[in-house]
Short mmCIF file of C-alpha atoms in Angstrom, two decimals:
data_model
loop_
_atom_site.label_atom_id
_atom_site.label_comp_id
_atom_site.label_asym_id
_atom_site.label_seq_id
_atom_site.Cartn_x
_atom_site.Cartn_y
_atom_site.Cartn_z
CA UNK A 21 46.82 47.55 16.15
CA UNK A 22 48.55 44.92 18.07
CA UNK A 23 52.20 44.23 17.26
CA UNK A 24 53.73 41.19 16.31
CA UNK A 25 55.85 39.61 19.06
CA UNK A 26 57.86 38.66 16.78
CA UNK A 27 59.15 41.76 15.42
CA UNK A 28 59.34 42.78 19.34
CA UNK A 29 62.25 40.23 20.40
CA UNK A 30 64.06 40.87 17.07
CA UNK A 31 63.96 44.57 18.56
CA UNK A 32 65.48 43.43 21.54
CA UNK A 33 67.77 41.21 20.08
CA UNK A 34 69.05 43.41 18.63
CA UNK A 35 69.71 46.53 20.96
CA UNK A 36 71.06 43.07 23.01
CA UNK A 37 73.65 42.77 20.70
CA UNK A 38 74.24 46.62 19.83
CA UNK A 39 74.78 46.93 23.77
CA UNK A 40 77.25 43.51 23.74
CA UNK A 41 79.21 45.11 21.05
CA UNK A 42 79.85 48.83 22.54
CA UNK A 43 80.69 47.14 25.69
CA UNK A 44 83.61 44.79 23.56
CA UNK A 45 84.58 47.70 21.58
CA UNK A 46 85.15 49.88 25.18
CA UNK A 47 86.91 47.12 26.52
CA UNK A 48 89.23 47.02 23.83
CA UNK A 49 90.29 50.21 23.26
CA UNK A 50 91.37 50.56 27.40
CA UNK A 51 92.95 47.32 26.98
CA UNK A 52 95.14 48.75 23.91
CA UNK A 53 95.43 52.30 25.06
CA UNK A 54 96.71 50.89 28.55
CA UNK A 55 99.11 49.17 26.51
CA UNK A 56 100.61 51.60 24.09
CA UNK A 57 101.04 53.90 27.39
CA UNK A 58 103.34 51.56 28.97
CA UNK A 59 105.78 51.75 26.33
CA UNK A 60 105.25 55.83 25.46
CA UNK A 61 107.93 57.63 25.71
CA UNK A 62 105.69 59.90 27.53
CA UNK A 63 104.88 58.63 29.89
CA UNK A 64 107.63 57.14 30.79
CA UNK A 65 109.30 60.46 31.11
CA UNK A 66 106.68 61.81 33.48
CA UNK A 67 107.24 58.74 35.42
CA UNK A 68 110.87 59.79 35.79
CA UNK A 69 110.15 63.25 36.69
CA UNK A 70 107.39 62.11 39.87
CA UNK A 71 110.38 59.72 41.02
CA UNK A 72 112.72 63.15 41.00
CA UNK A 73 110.18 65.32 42.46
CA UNK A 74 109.72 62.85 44.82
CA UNK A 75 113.10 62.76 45.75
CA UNK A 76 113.42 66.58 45.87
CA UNK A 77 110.30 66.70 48.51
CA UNK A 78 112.27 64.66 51.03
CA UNK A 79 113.53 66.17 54.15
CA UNK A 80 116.67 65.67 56.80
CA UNK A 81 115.59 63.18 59.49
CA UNK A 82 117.05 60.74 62.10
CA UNK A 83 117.01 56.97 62.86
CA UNK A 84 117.35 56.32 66.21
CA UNK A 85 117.97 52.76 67.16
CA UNK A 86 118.83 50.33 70.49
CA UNK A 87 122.36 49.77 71.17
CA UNK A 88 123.17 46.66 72.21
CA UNK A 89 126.40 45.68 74.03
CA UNK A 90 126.20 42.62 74.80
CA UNK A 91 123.22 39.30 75.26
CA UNK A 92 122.93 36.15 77.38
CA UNK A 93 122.08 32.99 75.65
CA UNK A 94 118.23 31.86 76.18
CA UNK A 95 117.00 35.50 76.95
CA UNK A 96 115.28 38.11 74.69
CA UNK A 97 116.35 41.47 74.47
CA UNK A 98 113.71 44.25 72.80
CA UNK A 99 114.77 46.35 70.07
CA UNK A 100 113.56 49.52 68.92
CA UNK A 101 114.07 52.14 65.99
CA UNK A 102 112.30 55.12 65.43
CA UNK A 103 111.91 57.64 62.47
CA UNK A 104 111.72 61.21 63.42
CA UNK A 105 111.51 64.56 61.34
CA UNK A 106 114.09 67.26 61.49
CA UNK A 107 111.58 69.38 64.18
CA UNK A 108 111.43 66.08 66.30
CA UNK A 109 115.33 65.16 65.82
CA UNK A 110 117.36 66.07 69.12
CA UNK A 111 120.66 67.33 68.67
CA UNK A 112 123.49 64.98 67.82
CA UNK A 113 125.07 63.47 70.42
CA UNK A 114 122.25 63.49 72.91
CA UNK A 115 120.48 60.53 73.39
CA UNK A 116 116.88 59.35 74.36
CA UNK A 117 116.18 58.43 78.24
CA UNK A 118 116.05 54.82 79.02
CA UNK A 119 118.17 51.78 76.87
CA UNK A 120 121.33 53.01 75.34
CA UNK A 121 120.56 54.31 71.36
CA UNK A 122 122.55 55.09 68.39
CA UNK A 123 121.10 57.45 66.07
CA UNK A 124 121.85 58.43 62.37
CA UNK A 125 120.57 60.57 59.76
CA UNK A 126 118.51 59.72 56.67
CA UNK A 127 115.71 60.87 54.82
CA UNK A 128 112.11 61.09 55.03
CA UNK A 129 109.15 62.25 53.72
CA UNK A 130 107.25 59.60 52.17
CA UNK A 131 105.94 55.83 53.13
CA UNK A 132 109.25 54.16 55.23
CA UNK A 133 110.40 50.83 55.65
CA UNK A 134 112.44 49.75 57.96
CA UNK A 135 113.63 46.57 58.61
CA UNK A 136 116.20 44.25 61.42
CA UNK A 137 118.63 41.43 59.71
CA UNK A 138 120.02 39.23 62.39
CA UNK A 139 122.69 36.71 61.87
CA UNK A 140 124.89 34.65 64.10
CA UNK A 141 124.64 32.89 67.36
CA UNK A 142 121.34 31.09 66.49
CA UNK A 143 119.63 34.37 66.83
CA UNK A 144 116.03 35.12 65.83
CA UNK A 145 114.37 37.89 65.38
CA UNK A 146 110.48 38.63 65.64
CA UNK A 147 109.04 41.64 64.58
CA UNK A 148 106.10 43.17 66.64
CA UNK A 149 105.31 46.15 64.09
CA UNK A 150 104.45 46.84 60.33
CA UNK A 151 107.65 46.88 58.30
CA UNK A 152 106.42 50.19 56.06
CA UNK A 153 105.11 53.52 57.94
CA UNK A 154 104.20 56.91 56.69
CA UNK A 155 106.74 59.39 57.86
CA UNK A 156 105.09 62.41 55.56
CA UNK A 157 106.14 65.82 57.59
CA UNK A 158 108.87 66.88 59.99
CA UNK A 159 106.76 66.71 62.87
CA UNK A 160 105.84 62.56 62.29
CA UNK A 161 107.76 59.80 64.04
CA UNK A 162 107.31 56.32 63.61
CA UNK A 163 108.34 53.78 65.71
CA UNK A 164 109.60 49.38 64.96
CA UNK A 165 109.69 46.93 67.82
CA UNK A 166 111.59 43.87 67.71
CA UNK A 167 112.44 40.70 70.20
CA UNK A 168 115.91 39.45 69.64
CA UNK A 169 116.50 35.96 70.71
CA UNK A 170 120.05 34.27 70.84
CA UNK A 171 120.36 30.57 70.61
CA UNK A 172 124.07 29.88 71.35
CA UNK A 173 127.22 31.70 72.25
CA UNK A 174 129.54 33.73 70.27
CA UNK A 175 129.12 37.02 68.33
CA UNK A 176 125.71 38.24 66.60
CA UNK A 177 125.27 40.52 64.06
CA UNK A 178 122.21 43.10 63.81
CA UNK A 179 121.62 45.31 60.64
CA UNK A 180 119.20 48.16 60.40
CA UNK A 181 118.02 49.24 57.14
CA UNK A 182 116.00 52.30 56.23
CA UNK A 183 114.19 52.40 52.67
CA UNK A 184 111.87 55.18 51.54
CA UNK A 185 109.44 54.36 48.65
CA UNK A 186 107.60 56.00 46.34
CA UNK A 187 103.98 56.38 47.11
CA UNK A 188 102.47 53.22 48.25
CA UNK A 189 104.82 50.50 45.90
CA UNK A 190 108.12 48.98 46.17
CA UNK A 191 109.62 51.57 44.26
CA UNK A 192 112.68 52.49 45.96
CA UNK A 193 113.28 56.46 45.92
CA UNK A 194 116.03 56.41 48.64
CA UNK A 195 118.17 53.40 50.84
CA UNK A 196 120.33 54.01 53.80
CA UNK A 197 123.50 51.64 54.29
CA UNK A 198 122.64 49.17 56.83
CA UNK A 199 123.27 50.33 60.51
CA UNK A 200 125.61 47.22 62.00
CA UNK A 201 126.29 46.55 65.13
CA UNK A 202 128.19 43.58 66.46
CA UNK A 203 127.15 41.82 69.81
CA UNK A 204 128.96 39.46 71.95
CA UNK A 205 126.67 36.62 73.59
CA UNK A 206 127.59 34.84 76.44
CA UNK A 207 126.27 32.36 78.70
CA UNK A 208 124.26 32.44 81.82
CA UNK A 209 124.44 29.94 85.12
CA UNK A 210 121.15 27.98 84.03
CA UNK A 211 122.79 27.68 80.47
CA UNK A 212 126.01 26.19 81.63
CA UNK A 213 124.17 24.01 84.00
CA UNK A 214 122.12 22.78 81.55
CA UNK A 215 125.69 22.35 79.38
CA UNK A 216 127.03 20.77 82.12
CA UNK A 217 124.05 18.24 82.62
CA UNK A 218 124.13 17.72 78.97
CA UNK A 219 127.94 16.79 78.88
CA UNK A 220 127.43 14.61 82.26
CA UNK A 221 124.79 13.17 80.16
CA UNK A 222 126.56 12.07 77.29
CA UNK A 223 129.43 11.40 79.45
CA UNK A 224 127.18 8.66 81.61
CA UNK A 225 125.57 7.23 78.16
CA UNK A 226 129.44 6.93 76.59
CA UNK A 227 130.38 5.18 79.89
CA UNK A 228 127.03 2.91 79.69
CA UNK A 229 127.45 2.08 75.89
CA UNK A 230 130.82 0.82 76.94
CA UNK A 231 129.95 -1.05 80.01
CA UNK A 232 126.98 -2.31 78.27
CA UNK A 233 129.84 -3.76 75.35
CA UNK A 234 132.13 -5.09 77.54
CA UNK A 235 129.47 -7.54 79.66
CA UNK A 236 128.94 -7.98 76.04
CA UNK A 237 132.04 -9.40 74.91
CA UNK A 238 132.32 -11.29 78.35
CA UNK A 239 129.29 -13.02 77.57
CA UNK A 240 130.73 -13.92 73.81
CA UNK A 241 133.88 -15.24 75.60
CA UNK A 242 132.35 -16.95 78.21
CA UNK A 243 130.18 -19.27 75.53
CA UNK A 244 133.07 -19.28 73.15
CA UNK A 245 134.98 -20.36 76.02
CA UNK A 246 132.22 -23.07 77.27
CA UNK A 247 131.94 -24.39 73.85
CA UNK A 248 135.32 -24.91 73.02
CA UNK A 249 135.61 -26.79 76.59
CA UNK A 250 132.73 -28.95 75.37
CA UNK A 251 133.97 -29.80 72.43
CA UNK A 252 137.40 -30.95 73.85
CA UNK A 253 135.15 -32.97 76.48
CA UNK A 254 133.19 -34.60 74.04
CA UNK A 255 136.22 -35.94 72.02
CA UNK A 256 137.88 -36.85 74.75
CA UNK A 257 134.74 -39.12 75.66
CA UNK A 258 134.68 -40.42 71.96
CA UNK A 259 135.93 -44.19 72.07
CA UNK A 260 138.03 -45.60 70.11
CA UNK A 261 136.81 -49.18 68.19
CA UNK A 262 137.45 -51.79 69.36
CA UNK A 263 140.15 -53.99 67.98
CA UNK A 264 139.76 -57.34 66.47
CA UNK A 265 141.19 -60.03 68.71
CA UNK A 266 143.13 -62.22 66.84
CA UNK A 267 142.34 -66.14 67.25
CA UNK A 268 145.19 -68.76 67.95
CA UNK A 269 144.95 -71.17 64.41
CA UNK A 270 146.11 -74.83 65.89
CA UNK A 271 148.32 -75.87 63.62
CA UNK A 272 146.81 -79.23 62.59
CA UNK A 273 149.24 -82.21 62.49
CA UNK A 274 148.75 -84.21 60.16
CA UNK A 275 149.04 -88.30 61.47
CA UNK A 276 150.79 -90.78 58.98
CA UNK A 277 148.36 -93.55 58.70
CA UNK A 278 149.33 -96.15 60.38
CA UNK A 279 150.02 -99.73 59.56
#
């Protein structure tokens, strides 16, 4: 027998909507169970015990860090931390070859972030590395590179901060106090040149503006004075009328008629 094709799509019209409705009915229940865990008391006491485990699985290590004494306005200086474990850690007191370093201990363990502040002095700082690294066992080191720039004279200020966080979020299981260190900028021969040409500069347009206003106000005076002389010229030239000349009357005499 042949069957109806009718009765064949209402078949699959309705596993369609069988299948539609178990996938809804899945969707839901995650969407409510993920829910109700956020707020279990549960869970969020298991949360709080992988933060303190985490805490308890992190180990001694050291920060070592460029030490700056002093900068020159205009040229960059490179600045460089590094995370070490307590097997890679030299002794305190005894410092890496090359550039001058301050170290300091902290803790490690887990994914680190590290990061420069600068203030002061116009300074800027660039950063040539990833801000968070994995420092996981005694024997890793990790290393930040940045190029400090000052603008202008006077003191700058560079803080180092260490952060360790938990797995890979911003959870924060563990922050050093920022490593500070104060540096005096000063200026070099091409900067004070370049000062110097600056002030000569404005110095030569202050004495221009005020050349420039005094042929200025000679010019004013010398047509005020030009006018006023016209104007005394041109009354001066002004006639005055004429009078009216007064005529002699004859007196007439008047002749008795004679006889």
């Amino acid at each position: 027998m042949r069957k109806n094709p009718g009765c064949q799509e209402r078949g699959y019209s309705r596993l369609l909507t069988w299948a539609v409705g178990i996938v809804l009915a899945a969707f839901l229940a995650t969407a409510c169970g993920g829910r109700s865990t956020e707020n279990d008391p549960d869970s969020q006491a298991l949360y709080g015990q992988e933060i303190i485990k985490s805490r308890k699985e992190m180990f001694d290590g050291r920060v070592t860090y460029t030490e700056l004494s002093s900068a020159k306005v205009g040229r960059p200086l490179e600045f460089e931390a590094r995370l070490e474990g307590f097997r890679l850690a030299k002794p305190h007191g005894q410092k890496a070859s090359g550039s001058p370093r301050l170290t300091g201990r902290t803790l490690v363990g887990t994914l680190m972030g590290v990061k420069l502040h600068c203030s002061g002095a116009g300074v800027r700082c660039t950063a040539l590395s990833s801000e968070r690294q994995n420092v996981l066992t005694p024997d890793d080191v990790a290393k930040w590179q940045w190029v400090v720039k000052p603008t202008k004279t006077g003191t700058m200020t560079l803080a180092l901060t260490v952060t360790a966080y938990y797995r890979d979020t911003r959870n924060v299981l563990f922050e050093k106090p920022p490593f500070s260190q104060e540096v005096h900028v000063g200026t070099t021969a091409s900067h004070a040149a370049q000062g110097a040409a600056s002030d000569m500069g404005a110095v030569v347009t202050f004495l221009a503006a005020l050349l420039g206003l005094g042929v200025a106000c000679a010019t004013i005076s010398e047509f005020w004075q030009r006018r006023t002389a016209g104007r005394k010229q041109g009354d001066g030239k002004k006639k005055r009328p004429p009078r009216r000349p007064r005529y002699h009357i004859p007196v007439r005499v008047r002749r008795r008629n004679r006889r």
